[in-house]
Coordinates of C-alpha atoms in Angstrom, one line a residue:
Chain A
M1 CA 12.0 -21.8 40.8
R2 CA 9.1 -21.5 38.7
S3 CA 10.7 -23.0 35.7
S4 CA 11.9 -25.7 37.6
I5 CA 8.3 -26.6 38.4
V6 CA 7.3 -26.5 35.0
A7 CA 9.9 -28.7 34.0
V8 CA 9.1 -31.2 36.4
L9 CA 5.5 -31.0 35.6
I10 CA 6.5 -31.5 31.8
S11 CA 8.8 -34.5 32.8
I12 CA 6.1 -36.0 34.7
L13 CA 3.1 -35.7 31.9
T14 CA 5.4 -36.7 29.6
A15 CA 6.5 -39.3 31.4
C16 CA 2.7 -40.6 32.2
G17 CA 2.1 -40.1 28.2
A18 CA 4.3 -42.6 27.1
P19 CA 7.7 -44.4 28.4
Q20 CA 10.7 -42.2 27.7
S21 CA 13.6 -44.0 25.6
Q22 CA 17.0 -43.4 27.2
Q23 CA 18.6 -43.2 23.7
G24 CA 17.1 -40.5 21.8
G25 CA 15.1 -38.8 24.7
E26 CA 12.0 -37.6 22.9
A27 CA 8.9 -39.0 24.0
T28 CA 6.1 -40.1 22.0
T29 CA 2.6 -39.7 22.3
G30 CA 0.2 -41.7 20.3
G31 CA 2.7 -41.1 17.2
R32 CA 3.1 -37.5 18.4
V33 CA 6.7 -36.9 19.3
V34 CA 7.7 -34.1 21.8
I35 CA 10.9 -32.8 22.2
Q36 CA 11.9 -30.9 25.2
N37 CA 14.2 -27.6 24.6
K38 CA 15.4 -25.9 28.0
G39 CA 18.1 -23.3 28.7
S40 CA 19.3 -20.1 27.7
D41 CA 16.9 -16.9 28.5
T42 CA 19.0 -15.3 25.8
L43 CA 17.9 -18.0 23.1
V44 CA 14.4 -18.6 24.7
N45 CA 12.7 -16.0 22.4
V46 CA 14.3 -17.6 19.1
A47 CA 13.6 -21.5 20.5
Q48 CA 10.3 -20.5 20.9
A49 CA 9.9 -18.7 17.7
W50 CA 11.9 -22.1 16.1
A51 CA 9.2 -24.5 18.1
E52 CA 6.4 -22.5 16.9
A53 CA 7.2 -22.6 13.0
Y54 CA 8.3 -26.1 13.3
K55 CA 4.6 -27.0 13.9
Q56 CA 4.0 -26.2 10.3
V57 CA 6.6 -28.4 8.9
D58 CA 6.1 -31.4 11.0
P59 CA 2.8 -31.5 12.8
N60 CA 3.2 -34.6 14.4
V61 CA 6.5 -33.1 16.2
A62 CA 5.8 -30.8 19.4
V63 CA 8.7 -28.9 20.6
A64 CA 8.4 -27.6 24.3
V65 CA 10.5 -24.5 25.2
T66 CA 11.3 -23.8 28.5
G67 CA 13.9 -20.7 29.7
G68 CA 15.6 -21.1 33.0
G69 CA 19.2 -20.1 32.2
S70 CA 22.2 -22.1 30.3
G71 CA 23.5 -24.0 33.5
T72 CA 19.7 -25.0 34.1
G73 CA 19.3 -26.4 30.6
I74 CA 22.8 -27.9 30.6
S75 CA 22.1 -29.8 33.8
A76 CA 18.8 -30.9 32.6
M77 CA 20.2 -32.3 29.2
I78 CA 23.0 -34.3 31.4
N79 CA 20.3 -35.6 33.7
G80 CA 18.2 -37.0 30.8
T81 CA 15.3 -34.8 31.6
V82 CA 15.4 -32.9 28.4
D83 CA 16.6 -33.7 24.7
L84 CA 17.9 -30.5 23.9
A85 CA 19.9 -28.0 25.8
S86 CA 19.9 -24.3 24.4
S87 CA 23.2 -22.4 25.9
S88 CA 24.5 -18.8 25.3
R89 CA 28.3 -20.2 26.4
K90 CA 30.3 -23.3 25.9
M91 CA 29.9 -26.1 28.8
T92 CA 32.3 -25.6 31.4
E93 CA 35.0 -28.3 32.5
K94 CA 32.8 -29.1 35.5
E95 CA 30.0 -30.1 33.3
L96 CA 31.6 -32.1 30.9
Q97 CA 32.8 -34.2 33.7
A98 CA 29.4 -34.3 35.4
A99 CA 28.1 -35.4 31.5
S100 CA 31.0 -38.4 31.5
A101 CA 30.3 -39.4 34.8
R102 CA 26.6 -40.4 33.9
G103 CA 28.0 -41.7 30.2
V104 CA 26.7 -38.7 28.3
T105 CA 28.3 -37.4 25.4
P106 CA 27.3 -33.8 24.7
I107 CA 27.4 -32.6 21.2
E108 CA 27.4 -29.0 20.5
H109 CA 25.5 -27.6 17.8
V110 CA 26.5 -23.9 16.9
V111 CA 22.9 -22.3 15.9
G112 CA 23.8 -18.7 15.6
F113 CA 25.9 -15.5 17.0
D114 CA 25.1 -13.1 19.6
A115 CA 27.0 -9.8 19.8
L116 CA 27.1 -8.4 23.4
A117 CA 26.3 -4.7 23.0
I118 CA 27.3 -2.0 25.3
F119 CA 24.5 0.5 26.3
L120 CA 24.7 4.2 27.3
H121 CA 22.3 6.7 28.2
P122 CA 22.0 9.1 25.5
N123 CA 23.4 12.3 27.0
N124 CA 26.6 10.1 27.4
P125 CA 29.2 11.9 25.1
I126 CA 31.3 8.5 24.9
S127 CA 31.1 7.3 21.0
E128 CA 33.9 4.6 21.2
I129 CA 35.2 2.1 24.2
T130 CA 37.9 -0.3 24.5
L131 CA 37.9 -3.7 26.3
Q132 CA 40.6 -2.0 28.6
Q133 CA 38.1 0.5 29.7
L134 CA 35.3 -1.9 30.1
A135 CA 37.7 -3.8 32.3
S136 CA 38.6 -1.1 34.4
I137 CA 34.8 0.0 34.7
Y138 CA 33.6 -3.4 35.6
G139 CA 36.5 -5.5 36.9
E140 CA 37.8 -5.9 40.4
G141 CA 40.7 -3.7 40.8
G142 CA 39.8 -1.6 38.1
T143 CA 40.2 2.1 38.5
A144 CA 37.3 3.9 36.5
E145 CA 34.6 4.8 39.3
K146 CA 33.8 8.4 38.0
W147 CA 33.1 9.2 34.0
A148 CA 35.7 11.8 34.8
D149 CA 38.2 9.1 34.6
L150 CA 37.3 8.3 31.3
G151 CA 37.8 11.9 30.6
V152 CA 34.2 12.3 29.9
K153 CA 31.1 14.7 31.8
V154 CA 27.9 13.2 31.1
P155 CA 24.9 16.0 31.3
G156 CA 22.6 15.0 33.9
C157 CA 24.7 12.7 35.6
D158 CA 25.6 15.2 38.7
S159 CA 27.2 12.6 40.9
D160 CA 29.5 11.9 38.0
E161 CA 29.4 8.0 39.3
I162 CA 29.6 5.4 36.8
V163 CA 26.6 3.2 37.6
R164 CA 27.6 0.1 36.4
V165 CA 24.3 -2.5 35.4
S166 CA 25.0 -5.9 35.1
R167 CA 23.2 -9.3 35.0
Q168 CA 22.7 -12.0 37.9
N169 CA 25.4 -14.3 38.3
N170 CA 24.0 -17.1 36.6
S171 CA 22.8 -15.7 33.4
G172 CA 25.0 -17.0 30.3
T173 CA 25.2 -13.2 29.5
Y174 CA 27.2 -12.5 32.5
V175 CA 29.8 -15.5 32.3
Y176 CA 30.3 -14.4 29.0
F177 CA 31.1 -10.9 29.6
K178 CA 33.3 -12.0 32.5
E179 CA 35.3 -14.2 30.2
A180 CA 35.5 -12.1 27.4
V181 CA 36.0 -8.4 28.9
L182 CA 37.6 -9.4 32.4
G183 CA 39.4 -12.5 31.5
E184 CA 40.7 -13.7 34.6
K185 CA 39.4 -11.0 36.9
E186 CA 36.4 -11.0 38.9
Y187 CA 33.5 -8.6 38.7
K188 CA 33.7 -5.2 41.1
L189 CA 31.2 -6.0 43.8
G190 CA 28.4 -3.2 43.7
S191 CA 26.5 -3.3 40.2
R192 CA 23.2 -3.6 39.8
D193 CA 22.3 -7.1 38.7
M194 CA 19.2 -7.1 36.6
H195 CA 17.3 -10.1 36.1
G196 CA 16.7 -10.1 32.4
S197 CA 18.4 -8.2 29.4
K198 CA 15.4 -6.1 29.0
D199 CA 15.6 -4.7 32.5
V200 CA 19.2 -3.6 31.8
V201 CA 18.5 -1.7 29.0
D202 CA 15.1 -0.1 30.7
L203 CA 17.4 1.0 33.7
V204 CA 20.4 2.7 31.0
E205 CA 17.5 4.3 29.3
N206 CA 16.6 6.1 32.5
T207 CA 19.6 6.5 34.1
P208 CA 22.4 9.1 32.4
C209 CA 24.8 7.9 34.7
A210 CA 24.5 4.4 33.9
I211 CA 26.3 1.9 31.5
G212 CA 25.4 -1.6 30.7
Y213 CA 25.7 -4.6 28.6
S214 CA 23.1 -7.1 27.0
G215 CA 22.7 -8.9 23.5
L216 CA 22.4 -7.0 20.5
A217 CA 18.5 -7.9 20.0
Y218 CA 17.7 -5.7 23.5
A219 CA 18.8 -2.6 21.7
N220 CA 16.4 0.3 21.2
E221 CA 16.5 3.9 20.2
H222 CA 16.5 5.1 23.6
V223 CA 19.9 3.7 24.2
K224 CA 23.3 4.6 22.8
M225 CA 25.8 1.8 21.4
P226 CA 29.2 2.9 21.6
C227 CA 31.5 1.1 19.1
V228 CA 34.0 -1.3 20.8
K229 CA 37.8 -1.3 20.3
K230 CA 39.6 -4.7 21.0
E231 CA 42.6 -2.6 22.3
D232 CA 43.9 1.0 21.8
G233 CA 44.9 1.0 18.5
A234 CA 42.5 -1.5 16.9
A235 CA 39.8 -0.2 14.5
C236 CA 36.2 0.4 16.4
V237 CA 33.5 -2.0 15.5
M238 CA 30.2 -1.6 15.9
A239 CA 27.7 -4.5 17.1
S240 CA 25.7 -5.7 14.4
E241 CA 24.7 -9.1 13.0
Q242 CA 27.8 -8.9 10.5
T243 CA 30.4 -8.2 12.7
A244 CA 29.4 -10.8 14.9
K245 CA 29.2 -13.5 12.4
D246 CA 32.6 -12.6 10.9
G247 CA 34.2 -12.1 14.2
S248 CA 35.3 -8.7 14.1
F249 CA 32.9 -7.5 16.9
P250 CA 35.2 -8.5 19.8
I251 CA 32.4 -9.5 22.6
A252 CA 30.4 -11.8 20.2
R253 CA 29.5 -15.3 21.1
P254 CA 28.4 -18.1 19.3
L255 CA 25.0 -19.7 20.7
F256 CA 24.5 -23.4 21.2
M257 CA 22.2 -26.2 21.0
Y258 CA 23.3 -29.2 23.3
T259 CA 22.1 -33.0 22.6
A260 CA 23.1 -35.9 24.7
G261 CA 24.9 -38.0 22.2
E262 CA 24.4 -37.3 18.1
P263 CA 20.7 -36.6 17.5
T264 CA 18.8 -39.3 15.6
G265 CA 15.3 -39.3 14.5
A266 CA 12.9 -36.5 14.7
L267 CA 15.5 -34.4 17.0
K268 CA 18.0 -34.6 14.1
S269 CA 15.1 -33.5 11.7
Y270 CA 14.7 -30.6 14.1
L271 CA 18.3 -29.3 14.1
D272 CA 18.9 -29.9 10.5
W273 CA 15.7 -27.9 10.0
V274 CA 17.2 -25.0 12.7
M275 CA 20.2 -24.7 10.4
S276 CA 18.4 -24.6 7.2
D277 CA 17.5 -21.2 5.3
V278 CA 14.1 -21.1 7.0
G279 CA 15.3 -21.9 10.5
Q280 CA 18.4 -19.4 10.1
C281 CA 16.2 -16.7 9.3
I282 CA 13.9 -16.8 12.0
I283 CA 17.0 -16.3 14.1
M284 CA 18.1 -13.4 12.1
D285 CA 14.6 -11.9 12.5
K286 CA 15.0 -11.9 16.0
G287 CA 18.2 -10.1 16.2
Y288 CA 21.1 -12.6 16.5
A289 CA 23.6 -13.5 13.6
S290 CA 22.9 -16.5 11.5
A291 CA 25.4 -19.6 11.7
R292 CA 25.8 -19.5 8.1
D293 CA 25.1 -17.2 5.3
V294 CA 21.9 -17.2 4.4
T295 CA 19.5 -14.7 2.5
C296 CA 16.0 -14.1 4.0
P297 CA 13.2 -13.0 2.1
G298 CA 12.3 -9.1 3.0
Chain B
M1 CA -20.9 -60.1 61.5
A2 CA -19.1 -58.0 64.4
P3 CA -18.6 -59.7 67.6
T4 CA -20.9 -58.9 70.5
P5 CA -20.2 -55.3 71.7
P6 CA -19.5 -55.4 75.5
D7 CA -21.3 -52.6 76.4
D8 CA -25.1 -52.2 74.8
H9 CA -25.2 -48.4 75.8
A10 CA -22.0 -47.8 73.7
S11 CA -23.3 -49.6 70.8
D12 CA -26.6 -47.7 70.8
R13 CA -24.9 -44.3 70.1
R14 CA -23.1 -45.5 67.3
N15 CA -25.8 -43.9 65.1
L16 CA -25.1 -41.5 62.2
D17 CA -24.6 -38.5 64.6
W18 CA -21.5 -40.5 66.2
Y19 CA -19.7 -41.4 63.0
V20 CA -20.0 -37.6 62.2
D21 CA -18.8 -36.4 65.4
R22 CA -15.9 -38.8 65.4
G23 CA -15.0 -38.3 61.4
M24 CA -15.1 -34.5 62.4
R25 CA -13.0 -34.7 65.3
W26 CA -10.4 -36.7 63.2
I27 CA -10.4 -34.1 60.2
V28 CA -10.1 -31.1 62.6
T29 CA -7.0 -33.0 64.4
V30 CA -5.6 -33.5 61.2
G31 CA -5.8 -30.0 60.2
G32 CA -4.3 -29.1 63.5
V33 CA -1.8 -31.1 63.4
S34 CA -1.0 -30.5 59.7
A35 CA 0.6 -27.0 60.9
I36 CA 3.3 -28.9 62.8
V37 CA 4.0 -31.5 60.3
F38 CA 4.2 -28.6 57.6
I39 CA 6.9 -26.6 59.9
I40 CA 9.1 -29.7 60.6
G41 CA 8.7 -30.9 56.6
I42 CA 9.8 -27.5 55.9
F43 CA 12.8 -27.1 58.3
A44 CA 13.8 -30.7 57.3
F45 CA 13.9 -30.2 53.6
V46 CA 15.6 -26.5 53.6
T47 CA 18.1 -28.3 56.3
R48 CA 18.5 -31.0 54.3
E49 CA 19.1 -29.4 51.0
G50 CA 21.5 -26.7 52.6
F51 CA 23.5 -29.2 54.9
P52 CA 26.2 -30.4 52.6
F53 CA 27.2 -27.2 52.0
L54 CA 27.5 -26.6 55.7
F55 CA 29.9 -29.4 55.8
D56 CA 32.0 -28.7 52.6
G57 CA 32.8 -25.4 51.3
F58 CA 31.3 -23.4 54.1
E59 CA 33.5 -21.1 56.1
A60 CA 31.9 -19.1 58.9
G61 CA 34.5 -16.7 58.8
E62 CA 33.7 -15.9 54.7
F63 CA 30.1 -16.6 55.1
F64 CA 29.7 -13.9 57.8
G65 CA 32.6 -11.5 57.3
S66 CA 32.8 -11.3 53.5
P67 CA 30.8 -9.2 51.2
A68 CA 31.9 -11.5 48.2
W69 CA 28.9 -13.4 46.9
R70 CA 30.4 -15.0 43.8
P71 CA 28.6 -18.2 43.9
T72 CA 29.2 -18.9 39.8
S73 CA 32.8 -17.6 39.7
E74 CA 35.3 -20.5 38.4
P75 CA 37.1 -21.9 39.7
N76 CA 37.1 -20.4 43.2
P77 CA 33.5 -19.3 44.0
T78 CA 33.5 -17.4 47.2
Y79 CA 30.2 -17.3 49.4
G80 CA 30.2 -14.0 51.4
A81 CA 27.0 -13.3 52.6
L82 CA 27.9 -10.2 54.8
A83 CA 26.5 -7.7 52.3
L84 CA 23.4 -9.7 51.9
I85 CA 22.6 -9.6 55.4
A86 CA 23.8 -5.9 55.7
G87 CA 21.2 -5.2 52.9
T88 CA 18.0 -7.1 54.5
A89 CA 18.9 -5.6 57.9
S90 CA 19.6 -2.0 56.6
V91 CA 16.1 -2.1 54.7
T92 CA 14.4 -3.7 57.1
G93 CA 15.6 -1.2 59.8
L94 CA 14.5 1.6 57.7
A95 CA 11.3 0.1 57.3
V96 CA 10.8 -0.3 61.1
L97 CA 11.6 3.3 61.8
S98 CA 9.4 4.5 59.1
A99 CA 6.4 2.2 60.0
V100 CA 6.3 2.5 63.7
P101 CA 5.2 5.9 64.4
F102 CA 2.7 5.6 61.6
S103 CA 1.6 2.2 62.8
L104 CA 1.4 3.4 66.6
G105 CA -0.5 6.5 65.8
A106 CA -3.1 4.6 63.7
A107 CA -3.7 2.0 66.5
I108 CA -4.0 4.6 69.1
Y109 CA -6.3 6.6 67.3
I110 CA -8.2 3.6 65.9
A111 CA -8.4 2.2 69.3
E112 CA -8.8 5.0 71.6
F113 CA -10.2 8.0 69.8
A114 CA -12.2 7.1 66.8
T115 CA -15.8 6.3 67.2
G116 CA -18.7 4.8 65.1
R117 CA -18.5 4.5 61.4
T118 CA -14.9 6.2 61.3
R119 CA -13.3 3.3 63.4
E120 CA -15.2 0.5 61.1
V121 CA -14.1 2.1 58.0
L122 CA -10.4 3.0 59.0
K123 CA -10.2 -0.9 60.0
V124 CA -11.1 -1.8 57.1
L125 CA -9.1 0.4 55.3
V126 CA -6.0 -0.7 57.2
E127 CA -6.9 -4.4 56.4
L128 CA -7.2 -3.7 52.5
L129 CA -3.8 -2.2 53.0
A130 CA -2.6 -5.2 54.1
A131 CA -4.0 -7.0 51.1
I132 CA -1.9 -5.4 48.2
P133 CA 0.4 -8.0 46.6
S134 CA 4.0 -7.5 47.4
V135 CA 4.6 -7.3 43.7
V136 CA 2.4 -4.2 43.3
W137 CA 4.5 -2.5 45.9
G138 CA 7.4 -3.4 44.2
F139 CA 6.3 -1.8 41.0
I140 CA 5.2 1.6 42.8
G141 CA 9.0 1.3 44.1
L142 CA 10.2 0.8 40.5
S143 CA 7.9 3.1 38.6
M144 CA 6.9 5.8 41.3
M145 CA 9.3 6.2 44.2
N146 CA 12.5 5.8 41.5
P147 CA 12.1 8.8 39.8
L148 CA 10.7 10.5 43.0
I149 CA 13.9 9.8 45.0
I150 CA 16.2 10.9 41.8
A151 CA 14.5 14.1 41.6
I152 CA 14.3 15.3 45.2
F153 CA 17.8 13.8 46.6
D154 CA 19.9 14.7 42.9
V155 CA 21.4 10.4 43.1
P156 CA 21.8 8.5 40.2
V157 CA 19.5 5.8 40.9
G158 CA 16.7 5.5 43.1
L159 CA 16.4 2.1 43.6
N160 CA 18.4 2.2 47.1
V161 CA 18.0 1.3 50.9
L162 CA 15.4 4.2 51.1
N163 CA 13.3 3.3 48.7
A164 CA 13.1 -0.5 49.5
G165 CA 12.9 0.6 53.2
L166 CA 9.8 3.0 52.8
I167 CA 8.0 0.5 50.3
L168 CA 8.5 -2.3 53.4
G169 CA 7.8 0.0 55.9
L170 CA 4.1 0.5 54.0
M171 CA 3.9 -3.4 53.6
A172 CA 4.6 -3.7 57.4
A173 CA 2.7 -0.6 58.8
P174 CA -1.0 -2.5 58.5
I175 CA 0.3 -5.8 60.3
M176 CA 1.4 -3.6 63.1
T177 CA -1.7 -1.4 63.3
T178 CA -3.9 -4.5 63.1
I179 CA -1.8 -6.2 65.9
A180 CA -1.2 -3.1 68.2
E181 CA -4.6 -2.5 68.0
D182 CA -5.4 -5.1 69.2
A183 CA -3.3 -5.1 72.3
L184 CA -4.8 -1.8 73.1
K185 CA -8.3 -3.2 72.7
A186 CA -7.2 -5.8 75.3
V187 CA -6.6 -3.2 78.2
P188 CA -9.5 -3.5 80.1
D189 CA -11.6 -0.5 80.3
A190 CA -11.7 -0.4 84.1
Y191 CA -8.0 1.2 83.8
R192 CA -9.3 3.8 81.6
E193 CA -12.0 4.5 83.7
A194 CA -10.0 4.5 86.8
G195 CA -7.7 7.2 85.1
E196 CA -10.6 9.3 83.9
A197 CA -12.0 9.4 87.4
M198 CA -9.1 10.7 88.8
G199 CA -9.2 14.0 86.5
A200 CA -7.0 12.7 83.8
T201 CA -7.5 13.7 80.3
R202 CA -8.0 11.2 77.3
W203 CA -4.7 11.9 76.0
Q204 CA -2.9 11.5 79.9
V205 CA -4.8 8.4 79.8
T206 CA -3.3 6.9 76.6
M207 CA -0.1 7.9 77.3
R208 CA 0.5 6.9 80.9
V209 CA -2.4 4.1 81.5
V210 CA -3.3 2.3 78.3
L211 CA 0.2 2.3 76.5
P212 CA 2.1 0.9 79.3
A213 CA -0.2 -1.9 80.1
A214 CA -0.4 -2.7 76.6
K215 CA 3.4 -2.8 76.1
N216 CA 4.2 -6.4 75.3
G217 CA 1.5 -6.4 73.1
L218 CA 2.8 -3.6 71.2
M219 CA 6.4 -5.3 71.1
A220 CA 4.9 -7.8 69.6
A221 CA 3.2 -6.0 67.0
V222 CA 6.7 -4.2 65.8
L223 CA 8.2 -7.7 66.0
L224 CA 5.7 -9.1 63.7
G225 CA 6.3 -6.3 61.5
V226 CA 10.2 -6.8 61.6
G227 CA 9.4 -10.4 60.7
R228 CA 7.4 -9.6 57.9
G229 CA 9.9 -7.1 56.5
F230 CA 12.9 -9.8 56.9
G231 CA 11.2 -12.2 54.9
E232 CA 9.6 -9.8 51.9
T233 CA 11.1 -10.7 48.9
M234 CA 9.3 -9.3 45.7
A235 CA 9.1 -5.7 46.6
V236 CA 12.7 -5.7 47.9
L237 CA 14.0 -7.0 45.1
M238 CA 12.3 -4.7 42.6
A239 CA 13.2 -1.6 44.8
S240 CA 16.2 -2.2 46.6
G241 CA 18.5 -2.1 43.2
H242 CA 19.8 -5.6 43.7
S243 CA 23.4 -4.6 44.2
I244 CA 25.9 -6.3 46.4
N245 CA 27.0 -3.3 48.5
L246 CA 27.9 -2.9 52.1
P247 CA 25.6 0.5 52.5
T248 CA 27.0 3.4 54.0
S249 CA 24.1 6.0 53.5
P250 CA 20.3 5.4 52.5
F251 CA 21.0 6.1 48.9
D252 CA 23.4 3.0 48.2
S253 CA 21.9 0.2 46.3
V254 CA 21.8 -3.0 48.4
R255 CA 20.6 -6.6 48.0
A256 CA 18.4 -8.3 50.2
L257 CA 18.9 -12.2 51.1
T258 CA 15.3 -13.3 50.0
A259 CA 15.9 -11.4 46.8
T260 CA 19.3 -13.2 46.1
I261 CA 17.5 -16.6 46.8
A262 CA 14.6 -15.5 44.3
A263 CA 17.0 -14.2 41.8
E264 CA 19.4 -17.1 41.5
L265 CA 17.7 -20.5 42.6
G266 CA 15.6 -21.0 39.3
E267 CA 18.9 -20.8 37.5
T268 CA 20.9 -23.1 39.4
A269 CA 21.5 -26.5 38.7
V270 CA 20.1 -28.6 41.4
G271 CA 22.3 -30.0 44.1
S272 CA 25.2 -28.0 43.2
E273 CA 27.4 -26.2 45.7
H274 CA 25.6 -23.0 44.9
Y275 CA 22.0 -24.3 45.1
Q276 CA 23.3 -25.6 48.9
A277 CA 24.7 -22.3 49.5
L278 CA 21.3 -20.5 48.7
F279 CA 19.5 -23.0 50.9
T280 CA 21.9 -22.0 53.6
L281 CA 20.7 -18.4 52.7
G282 CA 17.2 -20.0 53.2
M283 CA 18.0 -21.8 56.6
L284 CA 19.4 -18.4 58.0
L285 CA 16.2 -16.3 57.1
F286 CA 14.2 -19.1 58.7
A287 CA 16.0 -19.2 61.5
V288 CA 15.6 -15.4 62.3
T289 CA 12.2 -15.4 61.2
F290 CA 11.5 -18.1 63.7
S291 CA 13.3 -16.4 66.5
I292 CA 11.6 -12.9 65.8
N293 CA 8.3 -14.8 65.9
L294 CA 8.8 -16.7 68.9
A295 CA 9.7 -13.3 70.6
A296 CA 6.5 -11.8 69.5
D297 CA 4.9 -14.9 70.7
L298 CA 6.5 -15.0 74.3
F299 CA 5.6 -11.3 74.4
V300 CA 1.8 -11.9 73.7
R301 CA 1.9 -14.3 76.3
G302 CA 3.6 -12.1 78.7
V303 CA 0.4 -9.8 77.9
R304 CA -2.3 -12.7 79.0
R305 CA -0.4 -13.5 82.1
G306 CA 0.2 -10.0 83.4

């Protein structure tokens, strides 16, 4: 709600400042160009870092970043209220239809990669986990309810219940985990649905019985990350920038920026800069993998 | 020039005071009417946003009978609100159970037994308790009650019905206390004097004379406390565990109607089916709190008439 109010305020402000051109989208205020960037909470930290750094590159361009979720950003891009939608998932069929109904051709830009790490309490003896096991923990009809079902005993978890920590149902992370791990199945009801990646890590950190998932960037030293196997015989891969980018980590996803039509002018320069060495080092610095190979200083 | 006024006296009165009087009267009227305008406006807005869903996609059987709230599931979203209703009901129920004894006790003490300074200090403190922001209560639930419940009851997660219910009870108690105290104060002193004149002790007078005389007002106090609990969002969101469950024990995590709206509305595309479904939850909340407040109001009116 708050972010949509902010978005409304911003769009009112920019609308007052200068006429908003329909094609490129970005508004110019006295020679200064404002690019509106809205969307994924996963990407919001990176998007803000990019916007901040871009001030030095082109002082005449200001990038206004708001979060709100991938879906919010994409619908704002379709409606023409923002120039750039950041998203942690691909656009859905429904969204593509909505776009073509409004005569908008969304252009997809892969700006980096994220690995969905699995988090366990440090007490948990599990060091590798298969996608099938994850599906039987999180998926509807899955049989794993107790840690004993996975053949382990977790010290400090007397009830032996698997406490499933998940995300609220409109986060890109939630949608991607469902797609990559559960496939066609639904989530089991009764998971603790946290309102941010950091909350997931916090709860897992304090709960011996818990298991959770979140972007790799949110990992810390108080939680344990098991390696993940695609199927039983496959190699067990640790979540890392490297394994996310080369595709060997089974639950890694590309991160997107969407524009309405081919970007032009200031928007194009901004996206080109995001894909440059400097831009890509910023996303790596935030704990994600870059979209292409770069060597960063320090 | 204006035409000559028909009445000389009337024009005599049209000095500055007359205009101030008219102006202030108008402003006060606008203030009074605005409450009605706002309530109708809010109702119309919530209904308008949720209405399309009621006609298209809404199935009463699913909405009230299924716990499966999966509004973002593609291609078949389900909108079962049963678990959310059960979550709100269980948390509110526990809150009332825990708040009623304390707030009635506090109200009786303040109204009937405390005197002088004690009384004044207590009244101020109770009102101060009502001024604590709900996010602070939520924080207490999250960071104090959570480890406490885990330690005492040996459950894996302390964010559950018990936690949210107790927090909500603490939040509802000041309102219940203040209104219950007003209800007790409204009982005429003659009742008490008559009781004492017949040789009853202070406690006997309170139990057999004052409480029965104030019962409608006390009922209203409890109902308004329920309404407070029903509509509370932030503290419940933080302390309940936010998990879709039909609770079978106080140690189950649940999710409340209000918390669902708060958590999901910000990231929902405006006008989508999910958005409309959330507004339908809002309509349900509005209808329930409206009925509770109306009932409380009717009880208070009963007191005044009686």
